[in-house]
XYZ file of C-alpha atoms in Angstrom:
557
model
C 43.336 90.174 106.033
C 46.896 90.169 107.455
C 48.201 89.603 104.001
C 46.367 92.596 102.640
C 47.676 94.869 105.289
C 51.167 93.643 104.711
C 51.039 94.282 101.077
C 49.588 97.740 101.655
C 52.283 98.520 103.988
C 54.967 97.154 101.663
C 53.559 99.405 98.842
C 53.482 102.457 101.114
C 57.022 101.831 102.230
C 58.158 101.483 98.564
C 56.464 104.793 97.878
C 58.246 106.397 100.704
C 61.493 104.995 99.627
C 61.158 106.074 95.985
C 60.176 109.651 97.144
C 63.092 109.881 99.493
C 65.504 108.683 96.965
C 64.225 111.300 94.394
C 64.508 113.992 97.169
C 68.157 112.796 97.769
C 68.907 113.588 94.062
C 68.264 117.321 94.539
C 71.599 118.240 95.980
C 73.686 116.182 93.457
C 71.664 117.527 90.466
C 72.129 121.113 91.693
C 75.772 120.842 92.368
C 76.553 119.307 88.888
C 74.206 121.757 87.173
C 75.905 124.818 88.771
C 79.458 123.943 88.930
C 79.889 121.611 85.946
C 77.255 121.931 83.209
C 77.095 125.621 83.413
C 80.752 126.338 83.264
C 81.343 123.764 80.435
C 78.476 124.993 78.505
C 79.788 128.665 78.941
C 83.045 127.897 77.507
C 81.849 125.800 74.610
C 79.343 128.466 73.647
C 82.074 131.094 73.792
C 84.045 129.001 71.318
C 81.224 128.292 68.774
C 79.193 131.509 69.093
C 81.338 134.051 67.374
C 80.277 137.451 66.094
C 76.620 136.623 67.089
C 76.559 133.519 64.801
C 76.708 129.865 65.855
C 79.676 128.137 63.931
C 78.324 124.590 64.183
C 80.008 123.848 60.753
C 83.331 123.967 62.606
C 82.694 120.467 63.942
C 82.968 118.927 60.547
C 85.974 121.117 59.453
C 87.703 120.153 62.542
C 87.074 116.427 62.033
C 88.242 116.714 58.407
C 91.736 117.489 59.533
C 94.136 114.316 59.306
C 96.045 115.385 62.330
C 92.949 115.796 64.408
C 91.860 112.237 63.232
C 95.156 110.864 64.282
C 94.938 112.568 67.742
C 91.501 110.890 68.195
C 92.700 107.502 67.111
C 95.845 107.528 69.324
C 93.710 108.912 72.387
C 91.285 106.006 72.080
C 93.963 103.321 71.230
C 96.306 104.256 74.196
C 93.341 104.555 76.522
C 92.162 100.856 75.740
C 95.745 99.581 76.048
C 96.422 101.294 79.212
C 93.135 99.934 80.763
C 93.783 96.372 79.733
C 97.417 96.609 81.012
C 96.368 98.116 84.256
C 93.712 95.443 84.843
C 96.225 92.718 83.972
C 98.754 93.967 86.431
C 96.529 95.334 89.272
C 93.834 92.506 89.584
C 96.328 90.118 91.369
C 97.119 92.923 93.727
C 93.541 93.499 94.399
C 93.299 89.745 95.472
C 96.341 89.994 97.582
C 95.135 93.058 99.554
C 91.631 91.564 99.881
C 92.429 88.022 100.649
C 95.776 87.798 102.176
C 97.136 89.076 105.550
C 100.764 89.779 105.887
C 103.132 92.026 107.825
C 103.219 95.600 106.515
C 100.026 95.451 104.541
C 98.694 98.736 105.689
C 101.948 100.476 104.816
C 101.953 98.810 101.438
C 98.298 99.838 100.748
C 99.277 103.435 101.302
C 102.374 103.062 99.222
C 100.307 101.817 96.470
C 97.912 104.742 96.659
C 100.504 107.378 96.580
C 101.116 107.380 93.092
C 97.588 108.172 92.166
C 97.712 111.506 93.892
C 100.896 112.741 92.363
C 100.369 115.542 89.899
C 100.549 113.947 86.317
C 103.434 116.342 85.336
C 105.406 114.934 88.197
C 104.518 111.278 87.111
C 105.728 112.090 83.456
C 108.996 113.778 84.837
C 109.773 110.693 87.143
C 109.346 108.341 84.260
C 111.398 110.389 81.933
C 114.114 110.249 84.582
C 113.652 106.590 84.738
C 113.399 105.458 81.097
C 114.647 108.619 79.234
C 118.082 109.654 78.025
C 120.434 109.527 80.803
C 117.803 107.876 83.060
C 118.256 104.972 85.465
C 117.576 102.234 82.757
C 119.827 103.913 80.181
C 122.580 104.163 82.832
C 122.400 100.504 83.753
C 121.503 98.612 80.642
C 121.473 101.277 77.895
C 117.692 100.915 77.414
C 115.481 103.972 76.440
C 111.638 103.818 76.258
C 110.994 107.643 75.982
C 110.484 107.519 72.368
C 107.925 104.692 72.273
C 104.446 104.427 73.623
C 105.567 101.914 76.363
C 106.662 104.791 78.468
C 103.141 106.238 78.348
C 101.417 102.974 79.079
C 103.752 102.088 82.075
C 103.156 105.628 83.438
C 99.433 105.102 83.171
C 99.719 101.658 85.028
C 101.771 103.503 87.674
C 99.058 106.118 87.959
C 96.031 104.007 88.002
C 97.154 100.772 89.822
C 95.447 102.005 93.091
C 92.077 102.464 91.344
C 91.849 98.846 90.557
C 93.322 97.623 93.965
C 90.951 99.755 96.036
C 87.891 99.569 93.936
C 87.864 95.908 93.179
C 89.708 94.895 96.413
C 87.129 96.858 98.564
C 84.361 94.576 97.458
C 86.438 91.404 96.950
C 87.295 91.712 100.781
C 83.705 91.494 101.736
C 82.561 88.660 99.489
C 81.669 85.602 101.655
C 84.326 83.099 100.735
C 82.182 80.221 101.559
C 80.255 80.599 98.331
C 83.328 79.655 96.542
C 84.194 76.942 98.955
C 80.638 75.512 98.431
C 81.269 75.347 94.593
C 84.467 73.530 95.275
C 82.804 71.073 97.532
C 80.313 70.311 94.647
C 83.256 69.267 92.452
C 84.336 72.487 90.876
C 88.074 73.194 90.674
C 89.554 76.253 92.160
C 89.743 77.988 88.834
C 86.216 77.123 87.855
C 84.892 78.077 91.153
C 86.489 81.597 90.964
C 85.336 81.958 87.263
C 81.678 80.903 87.966
C 81.151 82.419 91.438
C 83.548 85.101 92.397
C 84.230 86.787 89.084
C 80.470 87.380 88.360
C 80.151 89.016 91.755
C 83.154 91.178 91.066
C 81.944 92.175 87.656
C 80.320 95.437 88.539
C 83.373 96.483 90.565
C 85.736 95.390 87.869
C 83.698 97.366 85.423
C 83.675 100.550 87.518
C 87.544 100.279 87.864
C 87.969 99.763 84.144
C 85.701 102.774 83.498
C 87.699 105.150 85.760
C 91.042 103.960 84.380
C 89.817 104.428 80.730
C 88.455 107.993 81.513
C 91.736 108.988 83.271
C 93.941 107.661 80.426
C 91.506 108.945 77.746
C 91.854 112.388 79.083
C 95.499 112.008 79.921
C 97.410 115.285 79.905
C 100.644 115.721 81.791
C 101.853 112.150 81.202
C 101.507 112.415 77.420
C 102.688 115.977 77.236
C 105.991 115.135 78.881
C 106.598 111.494 77.410
C 104.858 111.754 74.130
C 106.682 114.756 72.960
C 105.961 115.773 69.325
C 105.032 112.223 68.325
C 102.118 111.366 70.562
C 99.127 113.654 71.620
C 95.775 113.008 73.139
C 92.555 115.215 72.827
C 93.439 116.746 76.250
C 96.914 117.800 75.084
C 95.494 119.079 71.904
C 92.819 121.052 73.643
C 95.416 122.663 75.811
C 97.522 123.488 72.825
C 94.614 125.028 70.780
C 93.687 127.087 73.910
C 96.893 128.337 75.356
C 99.392 128.214 72.419
C 97.407 128.802 69.288
C 94.574 130.712 70.952
C 92.006 129.014 68.777
C 88.990 128.749 71.134
C 86.702 127.433 68.463
C 88.737 124.405 67.645
C 89.201 123.828 71.380
C 85.440 123.875 71.830
C 84.853 121.452 69.000
C 87.535 118.984 70.531
C 85.810 119.319 73.803
C 82.429 118.362 72.212
C 84.094 115.380 70.664
C 85.676 114.274 73.824
C 82.313 114.855 75.617
C 80.460 112.598 73.082
C 83.067 109.808 73.262
C 82.817 109.833 77.113
C 79.017 109.924 76.936
C 78.993 106.865 74.740
C 81.437 104.802 76.924
C 79.308 105.865 80.153
C 76.191 104.734 78.410
C 77.638 101.391 77.426
C 78.917 100.917 80.896
C 75.558 101.555 82.363
C 73.821 99.107 80.191
C 76.250 96.309 80.519
C 76.922 96.635 84.297
C 73.165 96.867 85.435
C 72.480 93.592 83.614
C 74.993 91.648 85.749
C 74.381 93.286 89.133
C 72.907 90.956 91.830
C 72.483 90.828 95.635
C 75.598 89.574 97.190
C 76.316 88.096 100.675
C 78.718 90.425 102.448
C 80.747 89.811 105.470
C 83.244 91.455 107.720
C 86.325 92.118 105.555
C 88.522 91.234 108.681
C 87.318 87.818 108.464
C 88.171 86.980 104.850
C 91.868 87.924 104.927
C 94.184 85.031 106.098
C 97.782 84.238 106.009
C 99.130 82.912 102.718
C 98.882 79.146 102.512
C 100.655 76.982 100.001
C 103.364 77.745 97.399
C 100.794 79.292 94.957
C 99.644 82.033 97.340
C 103.251 82.768 98.537
C 104.276 83.046 94.881
C 101.380 85.417 93.983
C 102.235 87.552 97.074
C 105.944 87.692 95.971
C 104.979 88.506 92.397
C 102.770 91.244 93.530
C 105.469 92.697 95.834
C 108.071 92.650 92.838
C 105.532 94.398 90.461
C 104.803 97.004 93.148
C 108.551 97.600 93.723
C 109.327 97.734 90.033
C 106.293 99.830 88.751
C 105.557 101.967 91.722
C 108.283 102.166 94.271
C 111.175 102.655 91.766
C 109.736 105.845 90.223
C 108.981 107.334 93.590
C 112.663 106.457 94.559
C 113.874 108.365 91.583
C 111.908 111.445 92.803
C 113.446 111.204 96.265
C 116.957 110.677 94.957
C 116.591 113.738 92.618
C 115.433 115.894 95.619
C 118.445 115.083 97.485
C 121.110 115.830 94.731
C 121.893 119.137 96.409
C 124.100 119.103 99.621
C 122.669 119.753 102.964
C 119.073 119.353 101.691
C 119.591 122.427 99.668
C 116.501 121.980 97.519
C 114.354 121.713 100.658
C 115.746 124.715 102.435
C 115.169 126.779 99.228
C 111.355 126.103 99.587
C 111.217 128.234 102.557
C 112.182 131.517 100.767
C 110.278 133.596 98.384
C 112.109 134.625 95.309
C 109.645 137.404 94.594
C 108.972 136.307 91.053
C 107.502 132.816 90.505
C 105.557 132.878 93.811
C 104.141 135.483 95.929
C 104.607 133.387 98.998
C 107.172 130.700 99.948
C 106.598 127.526 98.050
C 106.376 125.534 101.365
C 103.073 127.290 102.263
C 101.590 125.185 99.459
C 101.450 122.276 101.925
C 98.964 123.840 104.169
C 96.956 125.259 101.321
C 96.597 121.704 99.744
C 95.611 120.115 103.077
C 92.884 122.728 103.733
C 91.512 122.638 100.165
C 91.547 118.780 100.143
C 89.734 118.610 103.576
C 86.931 120.819 102.252
C 86.866 119.108 98.868
C 86.457 115.780 100.546
C 83.661 116.877 102.573
C 81.874 118.222 99.678
C 82.439 115.144 97.569
C 81.389 112.651 100.244
C 78.216 114.604 100.872
C 77.138 115.081 97.133
C 78.567 111.483 96.227
C 76.826 109.581 99.076
C 73.408 111.186 98.389
C 73.878 110.318 94.668
C 74.887 106.651 95.534
C 71.790 106.143 97.778
C 69.535 107.663 95.292
C 70.895 105.317 92.540
C 70.603 102.239 94.798
C 67.384 100.857 93.187
C 68.051 98.769 90.258
C 64.480 99.281 88.997
C 64.945 103.201 88.837
C 63.625 105.014 85.954
C 65.439 106.252 82.952
C 65.986 109.904 84.544
C 67.698 108.177 87.472
C 69.895 105.829 85.288
C 70.947 108.608 83.032
C 72.091 110.632 85.987
C 74.156 107.643 87.055
C 76.136 108.059 83.822
C 76.226 111.794 83.962
C 77.973 111.726 87.449
C 81.173 110.285 85.696
C 81.419 112.970 83.123
C 83.724 115.298 85.137
C 86.344 112.431 84.827
C 86.053 112.458 80.961
C 85.545 116.153 80.239
C 88.714 118.322 79.657
C 90.062 119.769 82.892
C 91.259 122.691 80.838
C 87.668 123.300 79.745
C 86.351 123.070 83.254
C 89.042 125.528 84.608
C 88.363 128.051 81.882
C 84.676 127.490 82.306
C 84.889 128.447 86.054
C 86.750 131.687 85.243
C 84.202 132.673 82.475
C 80.988 131.496 84.249
C 81.429 132.185 87.756
C 82.453 135.825 87.407
C 79.243 137.745 88.121
C 76.629 137.865 90.963
C 75.082 135.760 92.327
C 77.949 133.403 91.521
C 80.940 135.729 91.469
C 83.366 133.330 92.998
C 86.610 134.080 91.129
C 88.272 135.653 94.226
C 86.759 132.988 96.701
C 88.875 130.301 98.160
C 85.886 127.942 97.877
C 86.532 127.805 94.037
C 89.342 125.483 94.397
C 87.654 122.903 96.656
C 84.554 122.987 94.364
C 86.632 122.109 91.296
C 88.409 119.381 93.192
C 85.201 117.855 94.551
C 83.856 117.677 90.908
C 86.591 114.952 90.323
C 86.143 113.342 93.808
C 82.373 112.781 93.536
C 82.610 110.004 90.682
C 84.995 108.082 92.990
C 82.704 108.378 95.899
C 79.744 107.101 93.929
C 81.643 104.255 91.973
C 83.047 102.995 95.276
C 79.762 103.024 97.297
C 77.313 102.050 94.728
C 78.313 98.391 94.108
C 78.155 97.716 97.890
C 74.821 99.448 98.342
C 73.262 97.559 95.411
C 74.843 94.284 96.790
C 72.755 94.793 100.007
C 69.751 92.329 100.207
C 66.702 94.668 99.290
C 64.541 92.526 101.587
C 66.259 93.842 104.519
C 65.265 97.312 103.596
C 61.692 96.154 102.832
C 61.402 94.532 106.159
C 62.563 97.522 108.168
C 60.227 99.823 106.212
C 57.192 97.464 106.614
C 57.946 97.617 110.512
C 57.527 101.317 110.275
C 61.037 102.598 110.072
C 61.471 105.893 108.118
C 63.832 106.176 105.084
C 66.511 107.717 107.109
C 66.351 105.017 109.834
C 66.405 102.313 107.205
C 69.586 103.896 105.797
C 71.116 104.257 109.315
C 70.206 100.736 110.393
C 70.585 98.723 107.414
C 72.653 100.408 104.729
C 75.276 102.402 106.826
C 76.724 99.322 108.790
C 77.337 97.547 105.412
C 78.551 100.524 103.478
C 80.779 102.143 106.294
C 83.983 100.491 104.870
C 83.154 101.710 101.325
C 82.351 105.213 102.663
C 85.770 105.526 104.288
C 87.635 104.171 101.190
C 85.567 106.674 99.108
C 86.630 109.465 101.462
C 90.267 108.410 101.186
C 89.980 108.372 97.307
C 88.331 111.874 97.405
C 91.030 113.277 99.608
C 93.884 111.741 97.465
C 92.328 113.019 94.252
C 91.874 116.558 95.767
C 95.532 116.584 96.903
C 96.838 115.873 93.363
C 94.151 117.524 91.147
C 96.003 119.685 88.640
C 94.146 120.366 85.430
C 91.481 122.663 86.657
C 93.192 123.977 89.763
C 96.128 125.429 87.865
C 93.614 128.081 86.221
C 91.904 129.062 89.360
C 94.226 128.692 92.316
C 95.201 132.217 93.589
C 98.963 133.316 93.178
C 99.176 133.737 96.948
C 97.574 130.295 97.759
C 98.924 127.743 95.294
C 98.371 124.145 95.870
C 101.145 121.590 95.865
C 100.607 120.266 92.358
C 100.343 124.004 90.888
C 103.696 124.870 92.824
C 105.318 121.849 91.343
C 104.122 122.661 87.757
C 105.370 126.265 88.115
C 108.791 125.105 89.299
C 109.097 122.504 86.458
C 108.152 125.172 83.830
C 110.956 127.436 84.895
C 114.523 126.673 83.730
C 117.425 126.049 86.104
C 118.671 123.124 88.246
C 117.488 124.809 91.483
C 113.792 125.088 90.174
C 113.840 121.432 89.000
C 115.281 120.224 92.280
C 112.707 122.292 94.386
C 110.045 120.566 92.081
C 111.351 117.240 93.067
C 111.416 118.176 96.736
C 107.914 119.519 96.728
C 106.766 116.356 95.057
C 108.480 114.178 97.752
C 106.828 116.279 100.369
C 103.427 115.696 98.493
C 104.209 111.898 98.454
C 105.113 111.907 102.182
C 101.884 113.877 103.082
C 99.648 111.605 101.237
C 101.226 108.503 102.550
C 100.684 109.768 106.166
C 97.110 110.744 105.382
C 96.395 107.288 103.779
C 97.885 105.449 106.775
C 95.720 107.371 109.085
C 92.670 106.429 106.933
C 93.852 102.737 107.036
C 93.957 102.810 110.892
C 90.495 104.353 111.170
C 89.132 101.926 108.551
C 90.712 98.879 110.416
C 89.628 100.023 113.735
C 85.915 100.957 113.059
C 84.698 98.736 110.400
C 84.547 95.287 112.196
C 80.707 95.292 112.978
C 79.346 93.865 109.879
């Protein structure tokens, strides 16, 4: 009789949990339907529906063009190469940040994340100054890489290093090291224990990081536009060219559909492969797993990571700082406080406050929507509808930001969604990019929590909300703070969509930098470098504060 009552209680708890998770999907589904699917569909329809006739035949016509096929091939090839190179360089860094404790670790973690929030146009300009004609490498050794694909690949590693370190390292730091130690006690070598125990556990996080890096490099715009020149072009660059230079909205719509289909296929493959490898993991307090380096091997690894960080991440940032100080008496910085009456309606320095306000609101939206979506997607036995939504959440990272920006202007211009003159439009666009990071950061940790803990709490009468508060939240708090940091960082540096919807009297830092870079003159270029340096410092301070909060408040699990 007792067994029957337990089974009935367990079944009732499972039904309540499933209903609660489906209810949690309402907000994310509505958010993406209104602020992503609707604007993108509107701009694509505007391009393919001409004169009252659907021109679907344009898809075949565009694909038949040799230059378009070359762009598609290069976009795919460089994204795969960039992803592989980023994983190769950044995975040792993820281990160092997760397992080793050393002086200056929090500062270095913030330094590693700073490149990710810089506008892509600034990253491209920094690498051009580093590896191009008259750059640092050209001055020292006569080496130029701006005419090769290596400049693009290295810039992508610079930009995405933090994605791998934080996504993989966040889970790695919480894996119980005793599992690997047990394998070694049974006779496995250090390499074999890592390959058979740790690597499978890290599989979902590595796949999530690889997916995000691939999507960012597949849709790369600013980096390729500056470093690629007339030789290399991605789909994103071609969409921008067709939209703003040739004014061929029909071809741009077709390219958007091609990009959308390619990204959808990648997301479907990711969802299928990762789900087969996810298992419940034993998670522990991250502060208990990091130790001082022991042995020559760990010290050598730490030294190698520090050298790679200095060469790939710090050096380009140093170039930005040096260029911003070329004028005597901080002339470029002082020029930011004045309004020239032409390029800006306000002093460029006001972009700092605008960016911080927009990023704070965008982070709140992204954390709310992303956390609800992650909790709803926690069950591995969810239906096809829920699994499909898991993949759809990543689409904003793979759809042209140009398309999203124009879509906002076209779709959200009449009641009840007339938001063109509203300040909330910018945070909404930034949150679209932040939500996937929140979901991908939280989901591996949530799915690693032993489901029997939730079942036991539910059987004892706890509501779904209390189960989440008492079981999931203590385990996922660290991931939630990391996700918030990612969302804030992404919002600070978002450029693609914001450049089309930011009001002239309220520019963000990336928009202000892009406007200055697009204007001839040494003063404008210097001001762009000065604003980029300010953005770098603001981001570093924000990330250091986040690191302090994470360290102080996540020691309970």
